[in-house]
């Protein structure tokens, strides 16, 4: 991956916190929540200065410069052109070579301390691709440790889309995750597998459960219910790492989280997204996000 592509491919993350510094009296050797702060494995407050890695473990055509189409559409077309075996070899080659040790060192040189890595649930449909997923991250963990860069895992594309945009895998006519019981269970099971694999890894910042969920506000308690089920599956395997909850309405509305905060995992934080070209103004929305964080006494950060 060249330097220019690396710098332009990512969007900064910023943690908003009410205090300037925090030191945990009983050091927990993992990133964790302490009130409205994130605390690192050394017991110090952790201010996220991060980047997003798109197109490595899922193909986001919008970022690659193509049409606003879901990955599965591109996969089907490419597989039809070159054959299924060649397509899977291409996928493996992408996963093996898209992100390299030098890229991570470059991130460190520009001040990055956290990498948010998105992935597609389709990788868990086959034993081979599931192993590619874990191998892709595991081979770079020594470099993340060397550079002291935390890793945040996010399921960008669940088994069924969480909204009606291409970025979570939606194709016109698809059933959404909220109406697909089997897909919900797959989502829960996948996070359990991921948590079991990374339960002892100190460089994992946490698990960002769903990218940009958007469910009818009249049904948004169903989002909380699914978050609770996923969190329970994670905690069966991993008592250590933070869980990240994105708000409703494409991660813009955190009210549903603060309204049901008592149901969410205590070692968790909130995440919002804010895209100015959709008419969203930071000066308007930031006070709302801060209010949600204060109400729940949790960390909150901008994921995109």
Tab-separated table of C-alpha atoms in Angstrom:
chain	number	residue	atom	x	y	z
A	1	UNK	CA	0.000	0.000	0.000
A	2	UNK	CA	1.594	3.308	-0.987
A	3	UNK	CA	1.988	6.263	1.328
A	4	UNK	CA	-0.559	8.487	-0.409
A	5	UNK	CA	-3.220	5.777	-0.389
A	6	UNK	CA	-2.577	5.060	3.271
A	7	UNK	CA	-3.028	8.672	4.321
A	8	UNK	CA	-6.145	9.318	2.245
A	9	UNK	CA	-7.882	6.022	3.017
A	10	UNK	CA	-8.587	6.780	6.660
A	11	UNK	CA	-10.828	9.073	8.657
A	12	UNK	CA	-9.656	10.399	12.017
A	13	UNK	CA	-11.224	9.242	15.259
A	14	UNK	CA	-11.446	11.606	18.210
A	15	UNK	CA	-12.276	10.715	21.792
A	16	UNK	CA	-14.186	13.293	23.803
A	17	UNK	CA	-13.543	13.090	27.523
A	18	UNK	CA	-14.236	15.320	30.457
A	19	UNK	CA	-10.902	15.025	32.206
A	20	UNK	CA	-7.371	15.690	31.122
A	21	UNK	CA	-5.718	12.686	32.720
A	22	UNK	CA	-6.698	9.616	34.665
A	23	UNK	CA	-4.627	6.989	36.429
A	24	UNK	CA	-6.217	3.725	37.520
A	25	UNK	CA	-5.238	2.681	41.028
A	26	UNK	CA	-5.724	-1.019	40.209
A	27	UNK	CA	-4.148	-1.488	36.789
A	28	UNK	CA	-6.160	-3.746	34.470
A	29	UNK	CA	-3.908	-5.105	31.691
A	30	UNK	CA	-6.423	-4.326	28.930
A	31	UNK	CA	-8.043	-1.226	27.476
A	32	UNK	CA	-11.137	-0.590	29.548
A	33	UNK	CA	-13.673	1.999	30.582
A	34	UNK	CA	-13.310	3.997	33.781
A	35	UNK	CA	-16.213	6.413	34.004
A	36	UNK	CA	-16.095	8.611	30.910
A	37	UNK	CA	-12.451	7.721	30.192
A	38	UNK	CA	-10.793	4.928	28.258
A	39	UNK	CA	-7.853	3.564	30.239
A	40	UNK	CA	-4.939	1.796	28.569
A	41	UNK	CA	-3.189	-1.374	29.822
A	42	UNK	CA	-0.676	0.792	31.701
A	43	UNK	CA	-3.422	2.494	33.686
A	44	UNK	CA	-3.308	5.839	31.847
A	45	UNK	CA	-6.079	7.731	30.087
A	46	UNK	CA	-6.160	6.885	26.387
A	47	UNK	CA	-7.076	9.587	23.874
A	48	UNK	CA	-7.899	8.002	20.531
A	49	UNK	CA	-5.974	9.384	17.562
A	50	UNK	CA	-6.915	6.875	14.959
A	51	UNK	CA	-7.517	5.805	11.399
A	52	UNK	CA	-10.004	3.527	9.653
A	53	UNK	CA	-8.794	0.683	7.445
A	54	UNK	CA	-11.369	0.123	4.720
A	55	UNK	CA	-11.176	-2.359	1.819
A	56	UNK	CA	-8.755	-4.745	3.544
A	57	UNK	CA	-11.127	-7.283	5.114
A	58	UNK	CA	-14.144	-6.088	3.154
A	59	UNK	CA	-14.415	-4.376	-0.212
A	60	UNK	CA	-16.048	-0.971	0.122
A	61	UNK	CA	-16.574	0.087	-3.471
A	62	UNK	CA	-17.301	3.690	-2.529
A	63	UNK	CA	-13.820	4.014	-1.029
A	64	UNK	CA	-12.204	2.147	-3.928
A	65	UNK	CA	-13.663	4.706	-6.311
A	66	UNK	CA	-16.357	2.528	-7.820
A	67	UNK	CA	-20.122	2.632	-7.767
A	68	UNK	CA	-22.178	2.726	-4.597
A	69	UNK	CA	-22.786	-1.015	-4.640
A	70	UNK	CA	-22.502	-3.715	-2.010
A	71	UNK	CA	-19.455	-5.967	-1.874
A	72	UNK	CA	-21.530	-9.056	-2.682
A	73	UNK	CA	-22.543	-7.528	-6.013
A	74	UNK	CA	-18.937	-6.901	-6.975
A	75	UNK	CA	-17.920	-10.355	-5.722
A	76	UNK	CA	-20.594	-12.027	-7.846
A	77	UNK	CA	-19.590	-10.089	-10.961
A	78	UNK	CA	-15.875	-10.672	-10.493
A	79	UNK	CA	-16.382	-14.349	-9.715
A	80	UNK	CA	-18.490	-14.660	-12.849
A	81	UNK	CA	-15.728	-13.102	-14.939
A	82	UNK	CA	-12.694	-14.974	-13.619
A	83	UNK	CA	-14.209	-18.003	-11.889
A	84	UNK	CA	-14.833	-18.780	-8.233
A	85	UNK	CA	-11.406	-20.269	-7.529
A	86	UNK	CA	-9.594	-17.284	-9.014
A	87	UNK	CA	-11.853	-14.897	-7.110
A	88	UNK	CA	-11.026	-16.495	-3.769
A	89	UNK	CA	-7.330	-16.390	-4.624
A	90	UNK	CA	-7.714	-12.677	-5.375
A	91	UNK	CA	-9.506	-12.195	-2.037
A	92	UNK	CA	-6.730	-13.990	-0.169
A	93	UNK	CA	-4.056	-11.984	-1.973
A	94	UNK	CA	-5.828	-8.757	-0.963
A	95	UNK	CA	-6.014	-9.855	2.653
A	96	UNK	CA	-2.358	-10.916	2.651
A	97	UNK	CA	-0.910	-7.795	1.070
A	98	UNK	CA	-3.242	-4.779	1.455
A	99	UNK	CA	-1.874	-3.746	4.869
A	100	UNK	CA	1.804	-4.227	5.695
A	101	UNK	CA	4.200	-3.581	8.550
A	102	UNK	CA	5.545	-0.424	6.889
A	103	UNK	CA	2.014	0.998	6.707
A	104	UNK	CA	1.611	0.544	10.456
A	105	UNK	CA	4.955	2.206	11.118
A	106	UNK	CA	3.882	5.094	8.893
A	107	UNK	CA	0.692	5.420	10.948
A	108	UNK	CA	2.794	5.699	14.088
A	109	UNK	CA	5.001	8.350	12.501
A	110	UNK	CA	1.993	10.628	11.887
A	111	UNK	CA	0.689	10.250	15.439
A	112	UNK	CA	-1.812	7.409	15.121
A	113	UNK	CA	-2.419	5.293	18.233
A	114	UNK	CA	-5.486	3.287	17.163
A	115	UNK	CA	-6.597	1.480	14.001
A	116	UNK	CA	-10.262	0.666	13.394
A	117	UNK	CA	-10.436	-2.443	11.203
A	118	UNK	CA	-13.675	-3.251	9.417
A	119	UNK	CA	-14.650	-6.708	8.214
A	120	UNK	CA	-17.433	-8.508	6.358
A	121	UNK	CA	-19.339	-11.331	8.043
A	122	UNK	CA	-19.204	-13.287	4.772
A	123	UNK	CA	-15.668	-14.280	5.755
A	124	UNK	CA	-17.198	-16.554	8.395
A	125	UNK	CA	-19.231	-18.520	5.836
A	126	UNK	CA	-16.271	-20.781	5.062
A	127	UNK	CA	-13.662	-22.311	7.336
A	128	UNK	CA	-10.930	-21.183	4.946
A	129	UNK	CA	-11.953	-17.524	4.770
A	130	UNK	CA	-12.602	-17.388	8.514
A	131	UNK	CA	-9.027	-18.547	9.038
A	132	UNK	CA	-7.812	-15.946	6.528
A	133	UNK	CA	-9.581	-13.302	8.614
A	134	UNK	CA	-7.807	-14.284	11.814
A	135	UNK	CA	-4.463	-14.837	10.061
A	136	UNK	CA	-4.623	-11.407	8.419
A	137	UNK	CA	-4.900	-9.657	11.777
A	138	UNK	CA	-2.685	-12.033	13.745
A	139	UNK	CA	0.306	-11.684	11.406
A	140	UNK	CA	0.339	-7.918	12.054
A	141	UNK	CA	-0.317	-7.975	15.795
A	142	UNK	CA	3.437	-8.102	16.588
A	143	UNK	CA	3.848	-4.862	14.612
A	144	UNK	CA	0.877	-3.238	16.350
A	145	UNK	CA	2.501	-4.210	19.666
A	146	UNK	CA	5.892	-2.923	18.535
A	147	UNK	CA	4.367	0.434	17.564
A	148	UNK	CA	1.949	0.505	20.526
A	149	UNK	CA	-1.084	0.955	18.263
A	150	UNK	CA	-4.417	-0.360	19.517
A	151	UNK	CA	-6.800	-2.328	17.282
A	152	UNK	CA	-10.563	-1.788	17.216
A	153	UNK	CA	-12.528	-4.447	15.307
A	154	UNK	CA	-15.826	-3.480	13.657
A	155	UNK	CA	-18.334	-5.653	11.799
A	156	UNK	CA	-18.964	-3.286	8.896
A	157	UNK	CA	-21.013	-5.789	6.898
A	158	UNK	CA	-23.116	-8.171	9.024
A	159	UNK	CA	-24.916	-11.259	7.638
A	160	UNK	CA	-27.797	-8.952	6.687
A	161	UNK	CA	-27.552	-5.200	6.212
A	162	UNK	CA	-28.327	-2.967	9.187
A	163	UNK	CA	-29.596	-0.150	6.948
A	164	UNK	CA	-30.552	0.518	3.327
A	165	UNK	CA	-27.152	1.782	2.191
A	166	UNK	CA	-24.511	-0.161	0.262
A	167	UNK	CA	-21.920	0.251	3.016
A	168	UNK	CA	-23.480	-2.440	5.234
A	169	UNK	CA	-24.195	-4.745	2.297
A	170	UNK	CA	-27.697	-3.687	1.284
A	171	UNK	CA	-29.050	-4.537	-2.165
A	172	UNK	CA	-32.532	-3.418	-3.179
A	173	UNK	CA	-35.097	-5.931	-1.986
A	174	UNK	CA	-32.907	-7.456	0.736
A	175	UNK	CA	-34.304	-8.335	4.147
A	176	UNK	CA	-32.632	-6.242	6.836
A	177	UNK	CA	-30.948	-7.718	9.885
A	178	UNK	CA	-33.825	-6.673	12.147
A	179	UNK	CA	-36.204	-9.038	10.329
A	180	UNK	CA	-33.825	-11.983	9.933
A	181	UNK	CA	-33.623	-14.209	13.017
A	182	UNK	CA	-30.982	-16.522	11.539
A	183	UNK	CA	-28.773	-13.586	10.567
A	184	UNK	CA	-29.021	-12.142	14.063
A	185	UNK	CA	-27.889	-15.454	15.527
A	186	UNK	CA	-24.991	-15.639	13.082
A	187	UNK	CA	-23.942	-12.153	14.156
A	188	UNK	CA	-24.046	-13.184	17.808
A	189	UNK	CA	-22.096	-16.386	17.145
A	190	UNK	CA	-19.417	-14.627	15.095
A	191	UNK	CA	-18.694	-12.126	17.836
A	192	UNK	CA	-18.411	-15.012	20.280
A	193	UNK	CA	-15.778	-16.621	18.062
A	194	UNK	CA	-13.858	-13.373	17.688
A	195	UNK	CA	-13.944	-12.738	21.437
A	196	UNK	CA	-12.674	-16.252	22.151
A	197	UNK	CA	-9.779	-15.719	19.747
A	198	UNK	CA	-8.701	-12.321	21.108
A	199	UNK	CA	-9.626	-12.538	24.773
A	200	UNK	CA	-5.988	-12.359	25.918
A	201	UNK	CA	-4.672	-9.856	23.357
A	202	UNK	CA	-3.655	-6.601	25.047
A	203	UNK	CA	-3.595	-4.543	21.834
A	204	UNK	CA	-7.295	-5.048	21.125
A	205	UNK	CA	-9.054	-1.815	22.097
A	206	UNK	CA	-12.474	-3.405	21.802
A	207	UNK	CA	-15.282	-4.749	19.653
A	208	UNK	CA	-17.479	-2.333	17.646
A	209	UNK	CA	-20.545	-4.525	17.227
A	210	UNK	CA	-22.433	-3.109	14.229
A	211	UNK	CA	-21.594	-0.453	11.686
A	212	UNK	CA	-24.168	2.317	11.245
A	213	UNK	CA	-27.369	0.582	12.366
A	214	UNK	CA	-30.614	2.193	11.224
A	215	UNK	CA	-33.872	0.763	12.528
A	216	UNK	CA	-37.285	2.412	12.701
A	217	UNK	CA	-37.341	4.465	15.935
A	218	UNK	CA	-40.516	2.634	16.959
A	219	UNK	CA	-38.506	-0.592	16.957
A	220	UNK	CA	-35.183	0.680	18.249
A	221	UNK	CA	-35.415	-1.318	21.479
A	222	UNK	CA	-34.696	-4.267	19.156
A	223	UNK	CA	-31.275	-2.728	18.515
A	224	UNK	CA	-30.610	-2.714	22.253
A	225	UNK	CA	-31.860	-6.295	22.563
A	226	UNK	CA	-29.443	-7.428	19.861
A	227	UNK	CA	-26.599	-5.477	21.455
A	228	UNK	CA	-27.331	-7.228	24.747
A	229	UNK	CA	-27.318	-10.675	23.119
A	230	UNK	CA	-24.043	-9.998	21.319
A	231	UNK	CA	-22.484	-8.589	24.499
A	232	UNK	CA	-23.559	-11.667	26.440
A	233	UNK	CA	-21.936	-13.936	23.841
A	234	UNK	CA	-18.738	-11.897	24.015
A	235	UNK	CA	-18.638	-11.990	27.803
A	236	UNK	CA	-18.954	-15.788	27.801
A	237	UNK	CA	-15.586	-15.845	26.052
A	238	UNK	CA	-13.906	-12.566	26.935
A	239	UNK	CA	-14.364	-10.740	30.242
A	240	UNK	CA	-11.656	-8.221	29.410
A	241	UNK	CA	-12.180	-6.039	26.366
A	242	UNK	CA	-14.403	-3.027	25.798
A	243	UNK	CA	-17.577	-3.206	23.734
A	244	UNK	CA	-18.431	-0.286	21.441
A	245	UNK	CA	-22.060	0.617	20.786
A	246	UNK	CA	-22.975	2.747	17.769
A	247	UNK	CA	-26.141	4.824	17.886
A	248	UNK	CA	-29.257	4.433	15.734
A	249	UNK	CA	-29.883	6.309	12.472
A	250	UNK	CA	-26.468	5.513	10.958
A	251	UNK	CA	-24.720	6.068	14.309
A	252	UNK	CA	-26.002	9.645	14.581
A	253	UNK	CA	-28.602	9.194	17.344
A	254	UNK	CA	-27.154	8.156	20.708
A	255	UNK	CA	-30.397	8.761	22.608
A	256	UNK	CA	-31.416	5.110	22.337
A	257	UNK	CA	-28.151	4.120	24.015
A	258	UNK	CA	-28.385	6.505	26.948
A	259	UNK	CA	-32.094	5.669	27.383
A	260	UNK	CA	-31.252	1.981	27.853
A	261	UNK	CA	-27.764	2.378	29.250
A	262	UNK	CA	-28.431	0.132	32.239
A	263	UNK	CA	-28.870	-2.818	29.855
A	264	UNK	CA	-25.532	-2.326	28.113
A	265	UNK	CA	-22.220	-3.784	29.209
A	266	UNK	CA	-20.506	-1.777	31.922
A	267	UNK	CA	-17.163	-1.999	30.127
A	268	UNK	CA	-18.451	-0.244	27.026
A	269	UNK	CA	-18.477	3.096	25.252
A	270	UNK	CA	-20.509	4.944	22.612
A	271	UNK	CA	-19.547	5.795	19.055
A	272	UNK	CA	-21.114	8.250	16.607
A	273	UNK	CA	-20.532	9.098	12.925
A	274	UNK	CA	-20.744	12.568	11.429
A	275	UNK	CA	-20.525	13.340	7.713
A	276	UNK	CA	-20.745	17.028	6.886
A	277	UNK	CA	-21.761	16.453	3.266
A	278	UNK	CA	-25.067	15.049	4.541
A	279	UNK	CA	-25.729	18.428	6.138
A	280	UNK	CA	-24.636	17.349	9.619
A	281	UNK	CA	-22.949	20.129	11.575
A	282	UNK	CA	-20.483	19.345	14.338
A	283	UNK	CA	-21.475	22.445	16.316
A	284	UNK	CA	-25.092	21.246	16.355
A	285	UNK	CA	-24.577	17.568	17.090
A	286	UNK	CA	-21.525	17.544	19.343
A	287	UNK	CA	-23.382	19.006	22.363
A	288	UNK	CA	-25.976	16.233	21.972
A	289	UNK	CA	-23.301	13.552	21.918
A	290	UNK	CA	-21.633	15.048	24.966
A	291	UNK	CA	-24.965	15.112	26.773
A	292	UNK	CA	-25.457	11.405	26.046
A	293	UNK	CA	-21.978	10.693	27.367
A	294	UNK	CA	-22.591	12.694	30.558
A	295	UNK	CA	-25.959	11.042	31.180
A	296	UNK	CA	-24.367	7.614	31.023
A	297	UNK	CA	-20.910	8.578	32.307
A	298	UNK	CA	-19.316	6.753	29.390
A	299	UNK	CA	-16.599	7.538	26.857
A	300	UNK	CA	-17.839	8.626	23.429
A	301	UNK	CA	-15.829	8.945	20.226
A	302	UNK	CA	-16.298	9.766	16.561
A	303	UNK	CA	-15.783	6.568	14.571
A	304	UNK	CA	-16.208	8.191	11.160
